[in-house]
């Protein structure tokens, strides 16, 4: 699929629709609703927002090794491709498969939302095949200033040895990269897939002819509960160079920052907090 032009500056979904931004109180209220009304029969999987009022730090979302890689440190496996398009939808009106929308929040350990998180998704098509020649069913996006994200796709197909899953890489500004997978409840192969992790189950419910899934990521990011989240649109501070927030970079572009040269690995629009030393997923030295 060709890349679709979108702005990567994180904007709140509610504001984009003309509604108010999601407040901390709204998140807590949503947690109570989510707890009272599970999203699939038999009870829902606990979301990170459900733990907001416990006063205890959240456990980070676990890494997930897909078992296909030749060496352990390449945990994204052979189907990952860098430089995915910036987009929140991986499908068109004619894409075959069961429609699926996945939404949620990204939190830090103190259950505060993290804006500007890079989420890179990739998955198999409805027949269980990955597109290795193009970028079908691949795309990255950034969480909005409320830490929210939404992905429009289809339910991925099955292939030998694995249960149904969606791959994702997540990286907060100045933090390491989390490589993990999202799983579907009620899948027979969940019981036989050696890589399956119940901690990575989405809440899933049927909606018309499609499905809706929810999942909250928790990144191992330290947070001071008294400080407001950083706004990625704030002016940058720190060492200068040719890198500039608000600039649209493409793979292969070169910049300097703090006296060091960097090469762009993945097309994106630069945000404050995503300076080259902070994001090895986007920039490499040299």
mmCIF file of C-alpha atoms in Angstrom:
data_model
loop_
_atom_site.group_PDB
_atom_site.id
_atom_site.type_symbol
_atom_site.label_atom_id
_atom_site.label_comp_id
_atom_site.label_asym_id
_atom_site.label_seq_id
_atom_site.Cartn_x
_atom_site.Cartn_y
_atom_site.Cartn_z
ATOM 1 C CA UNK A 1 0.000 0.000 0.000
ATOM 2 C CA UNK A 2 1.322 3.483 -0.699
ATOM 3 C CA UNK A 3 1.749 5.828 2.213
ATOM 4 C CA UNK A 4 -1.159 8.120 2.895
ATOM 5 C CA UNK A 5 -0.225 11.667 3.895
ATOM 6 C CA UNK A 6 -1.149 12.434 7.466
ATOM 7 C CA UNK A 7 0.182 14.833 10.048
ATOM 8 C CA UNK A 8 2.134 13.031 12.749
ATOM 9 C CA UNK A 9 1.665 15.813 15.251
ATOM 10 C CA UNK A 10 -0.338 14.131 18.015
ATOM 11 C CA UNK A 11 -3.854 15.552 18.177
ATOM 12 C CA UNK A 12 -6.509 14.395 20.641
ATOM 13 C CA UNK A 13 -9.161 12.233 19.039
ATOM 14 C CA UNK A 14 -11.948 13.934 20.993
ATOM 15 C CA UNK A 15 -10.825 17.412 19.971
ATOM 16 C CA UNK A 16 -10.542 16.358 16.346
ATOM 17 C CA UNK A 17 -14.182 15.331 16.499
ATOM 18 C CA UNK A 18 -15.141 18.662 18.062
ATOM 19 C CA UNK A 19 -15.423 17.343 21.625
ATOM 20 C CA UNK A 20 -13.447 18.138 24.764
ATOM 21 C CA UNK A 21 -10.055 16.614 25.528
ATOM 22 C CA UNK A 22 -10.058 13.549 27.768
ATOM 23 C CA UNK A 23 -9.283 14.549 31.360
ATOM 24 C CA UNK A 24 -7.772 12.444 34.113
ATOM 25 C CA UNK A 25 -11.242 12.274 35.703
ATOM 26 C CA UNK A 26 -12.687 11.026 32.408
ATOM 27 C CA UNK A 27 -10.081 8.267 32.270
ATOM 28 C CA UNK A 28 -10.972 7.144 35.772
ATOM 29 C CA UNK A 29 -14.661 7.219 34.921
ATOM 30 C CA UNK A 30 -13.970 5.179 31.792
ATOM 31 C CA UNK A 31 -12.126 2.682 33.968
ATOM 32 C CA UNK A 32 -15.216 2.162 36.108
ATOM 33 C CA UNK A 33 -17.384 1.705 33.027
ATOM 34 C CA UNK A 34 -14.903 -0.726 31.488
ATOM 35 C CA UNK A 35 -14.823 -2.725 34.704
ATOM 36 C CA UNK A 36 -18.599 -2.867 34.978
ATOM 37 C CA UNK A 37 -19.235 -3.789 31.349
ATOM 38 C CA UNK A 38 -16.759 -6.365 30.027
ATOM 39 C CA UNK A 39 -16.245 -6.320 26.286
ATOM 40 C CA UNK A 40 -16.672 -10.002 25.584
ATOM 41 C CA UNK A 41 -18.716 -12.810 27.031
ATOM 42 C CA UNK A 42 -17.162 -14.432 30.075
ATOM 43 C CA UNK A 43 -15.534 -11.255 31.440
ATOM 44 C CA UNK A 44 -13.061 -8.757 30.057
ATOM 45 C CA UNK A 45 -9.304 -8.648 30.364
ATOM 46 C CA UNK A 46 -8.233 -5.957 32.834
ATOM 47 C CA UNK A 47 -7.112 -2.768 31.138
ATOM 48 C CA UNK A 48 -4.371 -0.576 32.565
ATOM 49 C CA UNK A 49 -6.878 2.210 33.129
ATOM 50 C CA UNK A 50 -8.817 -0.140 35.451
ATOM 51 C CA UNK A 51 -5.911 0.075 37.907
ATOM 52 C CA UNK A 52 -5.791 3.873 37.997
ATOM 53 C CA UNK A 53 -7.236 4.157 41.501
ATOM 54 C CA UNK A 54 -5.169 1.457 43.219
ATOM 55 C CA UNK A 55 -2.235 3.731 44.001
ATOM 56 C CA UNK A 56 0.217 1.040 42.920
ATOM 57 C CA UNK A 57 2.604 1.319 39.955
ATOM 58 C CA UNK A 58 1.468 -0.549 36.856
ATOM 59 C CA UNK A 59 3.340 -3.568 35.527
ATOM 60 C CA UNK A 60 4.895 -2.845 32.113
ATOM 61 C CA UNK A 61 3.503 -4.546 29.024
ATOM 62 C CA UNK A 62 5.687 -7.616 28.409
ATOM 63 C CA UNK A 63 7.955 -8.051 25.428
ATOM 64 C CA UNK A 64 6.914 -10.886 23.135
ATOM 65 C CA UNK A 65 9.372 -12.989 21.157
ATOM 66 C CA UNK A 66 7.733 -14.289 17.977
ATOM 67 C CA UNK A 67 10.051 -17.284 17.742
ATOM 68 C CA UNK A 68 10.850 -16.861 14.045
ATOM 69 C CA UNK A 69 14.046 -14.842 14.255
ATOM 70 C CA UNK A 70 17.529 -16.291 13.715
ATOM 71 C CA UNK A 71 18.970 -14.493 16.745
ATOM 72 C CA UNK A 72 17.336 -13.577 20.041
ATOM 73 C CA UNK A 73 17.981 -9.830 19.857
ATOM 74 C CA UNK A 74 15.957 -9.512 16.644
ATOM 75 C CA UNK A 75 12.693 -10.060 18.460
ATOM 76 C CA UNK A 76 10.570 -8.446 15.767
ATOM 77 C CA UNK A 77 11.128 -11.557 13.601
ATOM 78 C CA UNK A 78 11.594 -11.828 9.837
ATOM 79 C CA UNK A 79 8.336 -10.080 8.919
ATOM 80 C CA UNK A 80 9.176 -6.653 10.332
ATOM 81 C CA UNK A 81 10.055 -3.893 7.840
ATOM 82 C CA UNK A 82 11.251 -0.406 8.782
ATOM 83 C CA UNK A 83 9.920 2.778 7.157
ATOM 84 C CA UNK A 84 6.231 1.850 7.375
ATOM 85 C CA UNK A 85 3.745 4.509 6.194
ATOM 86 C CA UNK A 86 2.356 7.033 8.645
ATOM 87 C CA UNK A 87 -1.336 6.068 8.891
ATOM 88 C CA UNK A 88 -3.991 4.950 11.332
ATOM 89 C CA UNK A 89 -5.850 2.755 8.818
ATOM 90 C CA UNK A 90 -4.300 -0.281 7.141
ATOM 91 C CA UNK A 91 -7.305 -1.036 4.929
ATOM 92 C CA UNK A 92 -9.520 0.328 2.175
ATOM 93 C CA UNK A 93 -13.228 -0.232 1.523
ATOM 94 C CA UNK A 94 -12.381 -3.230 -0.688
ATOM 95 C CA UNK A 95 -9.886 -4.951 1.631
ATOM 96 C CA UNK A 96 -11.028 -8.550 2.249
ATOM 97 C CA UNK A 97 -11.382 -9.768 5.821
ATOM 98 C CA UNK A 98 -13.312 -9.124 9.018
ATOM 99 C CA UNK A 99 -13.093 -5.400 9.894
ATOM 100 C CA UNK A 100 -11.289 -4.675 13.157
ATOM 101 C CA UNK A 101 -10.714 -1.484 15.114
ATOM 102 C CA UNK A 102 -8.135 -1.538 17.925
ATOM 103 C CA UNK A 103 -8.025 1.391 20.333
ATOM 104 C CA UNK A 104 -6.634 2.221 23.734
ATOM 105 C CA UNK A 105 -4.125 4.289 25.654
ATOM 106 C CA UNK A 106 -0.427 4.239 26.407
ATOM 107 C CA UNK A 107 0.400 4.786 30.070
ATOM 108 C CA UNK A 108 3.570 5.077 32.114
ATOM 109 C CA UNK A 109 4.155 3.163 35.331
ATOM 110 C CA UNK A 110 2.168 5.730 37.359
ATOM 111 C CA UNK A 111 -0.928 5.247 35.171
ATOM 112 C CA UNK A 112 -0.571 8.633 33.520
ATOM 113 C CA UNK A 113 -1.065 8.792 29.739
ATOM 114 C CA UNK A 114 2.008 9.286 27.555
ATOM 115 C CA UNK A 115 1.564 11.523 24.493
ATOM 116 C CA UNK A 116 3.685 11.285 21.361
ATOM 117 C CA UNK A 117 4.414 7.548 21.649
ATOM 118 C CA UNK A 118 5.471 5.931 18.367
ATOM 119 C CA UNK A 119 3.370 2.807 17.655
ATOM 120 C CA UNK A 120 4.410 0.735 14.636
ATOM 121 C CA UNK A 121 1.932 -2.038 13.716
ATOM 122 C CA UNK A 122 2.298 -4.933 11.274
ATOM 123 C CA UNK A 123 0.263 -8.100 10.698
ATOM 124 C CA UNK A 124 -0.747 -10.857 8.296
ATOM 125 C CA UNK A 125 -3.588 -10.458 5.828
ATOM 126 C CA UNK A 126 -6.806 -12.480 6.054
ATOM 127 C CA UNK A 127 -5.007 -15.468 4.475
ATOM 128 C CA UNK A 128 -2.134 -15.404 6.971
ATOM 129 C CA UNK A 129 0.430 -13.879 4.589
ATOM 130 C CA UNK A 130 2.741 -10.924 5.241
ATOM 131 C CA UNK A 131 3.481 -8.410 2.502
ATOM 132 C CA UNK A 132 7.289 -8.376 2.142
ATOM 133 C CA UNK A 133 7.398 -6.510 -1.184
ATOM 134 C CA UNK A 134 5.281 -3.537 -0.103
ATOM 135 C CA UNK A 135 3.647 -2.116 2.997
ATOM 136 C CA UNK A 136 0.206 -3.710 3.095
ATOM 137 C CA UNK A 137 -0.975 -4.118 6.701
ATOM 138 C CA UNK A 138 1.904 -2.006 7.983
ATOM 139 C CA UNK A 139 1.751 1.464 9.454
ATOM 140 C CA UNK A 140 2.914 3.679 12.271
ATOM 141 C CA UNK A 141 1.225 6.437 14.239
ATOM 142 C CA UNK A 142 1.718 8.564 17.351
ATOM 143 C CA UNK A 143 -0.473 8.685 20.442
ATOM 144 C CA UNK A 144 -2.345 11.970 20.844
ATOM 145 C CA UNK A 145 -1.833 14.334 23.789
ATOM 146 C CA UNK A 146 -4.166 12.135 25.866
ATOM 147 C CA UNK A 147 -2.044 9.059 25.159
ATOM 148 C CA UNK A 148 -4.783 7.561 22.939
ATOM 149 C CA UNK A 149 -4.482 5.631 19.681
ATOM 150 C CA UNK A 150 -6.824 3.972 17.170
ATOM 151 C CA UNK A 151 -5.943 1.440 14.474
ATOM 152 C CA UNK A 152 -8.324 0.433 11.676
ATOM 153 C CA UNK A 153 -7.479 -2.932 10.120
ATOM 154 C CA UNK A 154 -8.867 -6.477 9.740
ATOM 155 C CA UNK A 155 -8.651 -9.588 11.892
ATOM 156 C CA UNK A 156 -5.340 -11.188 10.825
ATOM 157 C CA UNK A 157 -5.372 -14.664 9.327
ATOM 158 C CA UNK A 158 -3.655 -17.737 10.724
ATOM 159 C CA UNK A 159 -0.411 -19.269 9.529
ATOM 160 C CA UNK A 160 1.324 -22.503 10.640
ATOM 161 C CA UNK A 161 2.590 -22.589 14.200
ATOM 162 C CA UNK A 162 0.999 -19.385 15.458
ATOM 163 C CA UNK A 163 -2.235 -18.179 16.939
ATOM 164 C CA UNK A 164 -3.897 -14.982 15.700
ATOM 165 C CA UNK A 165 -1.867 -11.869 16.603
ATOM 166 C CA UNK A 166 -0.861 -8.308 15.699
ATOM 167 C CA UNK A 167 2.734 -7.120 16.042
ATOM 168 C CA UNK A 168 3.595 -3.724 17.489
ATOM 169 C CA UNK A 169 6.642 -1.694 18.445
ATOM 170 C CA UNK A 170 6.137 1.108 20.969
ATOM 171 C CA UNK A 171 8.582 3.817 21.940
ATOM 172 C CA UNK A 172 8.014 6.831 24.175
ATOM 173 C CA UNK A 173 10.204 9.911 23.727
ATOM 174 C CA UNK A 174 13.585 9.243 25.289
ATOM 175 C CA UNK A 175 12.696 5.642 26.125
ATOM 176 C CA UNK A 176 13.612 2.204 24.806
ATOM 177 C CA UNK A 177 11.652 0.230 22.229
ATOM 178 C CA UNK A 178 9.010 -2.266 23.369
ATOM 179 C CA UNK A 179 8.422 -5.022 20.803
ATOM 180 C CA UNK A 180 5.316 -7.044 21.574
ATOM 181 C CA UNK A 181 2.153 -8.629 20.154
ATOM 182 C CA UNK A 182 -1.581 -8.396 20.759
ATOM 183 C CA UNK A 183 -3.702 -11.543 20.993
ATOM 184 C CA UNK A 184 -7.384 -12.414 20.567
ATOM 185 C CA UNK A 185 -9.494 -14.118 23.268
ATOM 186 C CA UNK A 186 -11.156 -17.454 22.573
ATOM 187 C CA UNK A 187 -8.708 -18.567 19.864
ATOM 188 C CA UNK A 188 -8.170 -22.353 19.920
ATOM 189 C CA UNK A 189 -4.491 -21.925 19.072
ATOM 190 C CA UNK A 190 -3.900 -19.795 22.168
ATOM 191 C CA UNK A 191 -3.565 -23.092 24.040
ATOM 192 C CA UNK A 192 -0.895 -24.493 21.726
ATOM 193 C CA UNK A 193 1.126 -21.411 20.716
ATOM 194 C CA UNK A 194 4.289 -21.443 22.851
ATOM 195 C CA UNK A 195 4.656 -17.672 22.425
ATOM 196 C CA UNK A 196 1.137 -16.742 23.489
ATOM 197 C CA UNK A 197 0.937 -14.546 26.610
ATOM 198 C CA UNK A 198 -2.406 -13.933 28.324
ATOM 199 C CA UNK A 199 -1.099 -10.564 29.554
ATOM 200 C CA UNK A 200 -1.276 -9.411 25.934
ATOM 201 C CA UNK A 201 -4.915 -10.339 25.320
ATOM 202 C CA UNK A 202 -7.118 -7.612 23.909
ATOM 203 C CA UNK A 203 -10.697 -7.088 24.981
ATOM 204 C CA UNK A 204 -12.685 -7.923 21.840
ATOM 205 C CA UNK A 205 -16.382 -7.658 21.033
ATOM 206 C CA UNK A 206 -18.452 -8.132 17.885
ATOM 207 C CA UNK A 207 -19.874 -4.951 16.347
ATOM 208 C CA UNK A 208 -22.066 -5.510 13.300
ATOM 209 C CA UNK A 209 -20.027 -7.452 10.726
ATOM 210 C CA UNK A 210 -16.738 -6.514 12.389
ATOM 211 C CA UNK A 211 -14.955 -6.492 15.728
ATOM 212 C CA UNK A 212 -13.655 -3.902 18.178
ATOM 213 C CA UNK A 213 -10.614 -4.512 20.346
ATOM 214 C CA UNK A 214 -9.169 -2.483 23.203
ATOM 215 C CA UNK A 215 -5.756 -2.650 24.821
ATOM 216 C CA UNK A 216 -3.760 -0.306 27.045
ATOM 217 C CA UNK A 217 0.019 -0.396 26.758
ATOM 218 C CA UNK A 218 2.108 0.320 29.850
ATOM 219 C CA UNK A 219 5.644 1.483 29.091
ATOM 220 C CA UNK A 220 8.427 1.359 31.643
ATOM 221 C CA UNK A 221 8.501 5.147 31.872
ATOM 222 C CA UNK A 222 9.066 6.912 35.185
ATOM 223 C CA UNK A 223 6.420 9.519 35.936
ATOM 224 C CA UNK A 224 6.005 12.148 38.620
ATOM 225 C CA UNK A 225 2.277 12.133 39.496
ATOM 226 C CA UNK A 226 2.395 15.889 40.207
ATOM 227 C CA UNK A 227 3.736 16.891 36.784
ATOM 228 C CA UNK A 228 1.468 17.372 33.759
ATOM 229 C CA UNK A 229 2.284 15.375 30.596
ATOM 230 C CA UNK A 230 4.775 16.970 28.234
ATOM 231 C CA UNK A 231 3.148 18.569 25.205
ATOM 232 C CA UNK A 232 5.019 17.299 22.108
ATOM 233 C CA UNK A 233 4.212 20.591 20.354
ATOM 234 C CA UNK A 234 6.260 22.637 22.868
ATOM 235 C CA UNK A 235 9.375 24.316 21.403
ATOM 236 C CA UNK A 236 12.466 22.095 21.612
ATOM 237 C CA UNK A 237 15.244 22.747 24.080
ATOM 238 C CA UNK A 238 18.816 21.526 24.261
ATOM 239 C CA UNK A 239 21.691 21.183 21.756
ATOM 240 C CA UNK A 240 21.205 22.701 18.343
ATOM 241 C CA UNK A 241 21.880 21.395 14.857
ATOM 242 C CA UNK A 242 20.032 20.961 11.571
ATOM 243 C CA UNK A 243 17.333 18.757 13.133
ATOM 244 C CA UNK A 244 14.130 20.746 13.727
ATOM 245 C CA UNK A 245 10.769 19.875 15.279
ATOM 246 C CA UNK A 246 7.917 20.123 12.789
ATOM 247 C CA UNK A 247 10.052 19.017 9.840
ATOM 248 C CA UNK A 248 8.850 16.102 7.681
ATOM 249 C CA UNK A 249 11.776 13.709 7.250
ATOM 250 C CA UNK A 250 12.024 10.754 4.871
ATOM 251 C CA UNK A 251 14.176 7.639 5.161
ATOM 252 C CA UNK A 252 17.771 8.473 4.267
ATOM 253 C CA UNK A 253 17.627 12.145 5.257
ATOM 254 C CA UNK A 254 20.636 13.310 7.245
ATOM 255 C CA UNK A 255 20.721 15.824 10.097
ATOM 256 C CA UNK A 256 23.028 16.938 12.859
ATOM 257 C CA UNK A 257 22.097 17.277 16.520
ATOM 258 C CA UNK A 258 24.415 18.154 19.358
ATOM 259 C CA UNK A 259 27.382 17.968 16.998
ATOM 260 C CA UNK A 260 26.581 14.390 15.903
ATOM 261 C CA UNK A 261 25.384 13.283 12.449
ATOM 262 C CA UNK A 262 22.296 11.068 12.117
ATOM 263 C CA UNK A 263 20.523 9.262 9.266
ATOM 264 C CA UNK A 264 16.714 8.924 9.205
ATOM 265 C CA UNK A 265 15.479 5.304 9.289
ATOM 266 C CA UNK A 266 11.740 5.894 8.995
ATOM 267 C CA UNK A 267 9.665 8.696 7.492
ATOM 268 C CA UNK A 268 8.066 10.891 10.170
ATOM 269 C CA UNK A 269 7.360 14.463 11.210
ATOM 270 C CA UNK A 270 9.724 15.505 13.998
ATOM 271 C CA UNK A 271 8.287 16.230 17.441
ATOM 272 C CA UNK A 272 9.795 17.783 20.536
ATOM 273 C CA UNK A 273 11.091 14.910 22.649
ATOM 274 C CA UNK A 274 11.945 12.885 19.536
ATOM 275 C CA UNK A 275 15.408 14.389 19.060
ATOM 276 C CA UNK A 276 17.712 11.898 17.262
ATOM 277 C CA UNK A 277 19.556 10.626 20.366
ATOM 278 C CA UNK A 278 16.200 9.751 21.956
ATOM 279 C CA UNK A 279 14.727 7.601 19.177
ATOM 280 C CA UNK A 280 16.904 4.836 17.703
ATOM 281 C CA UNK A 281 13.764 3.582 15.944
ATOM 282 C CA UNK A 282 13.835 6.744 13.790
ATOM 283 C CA UNK A 283 17.506 7.820 13.674
ATOM 284 C CA UNK A 284 20.888 6.112 13.590
ATOM 285 C CA UNK A 285 24.251 7.745 14.089
ATOM 286 C CA UNK A 286 26.511 8.169 11.094
#
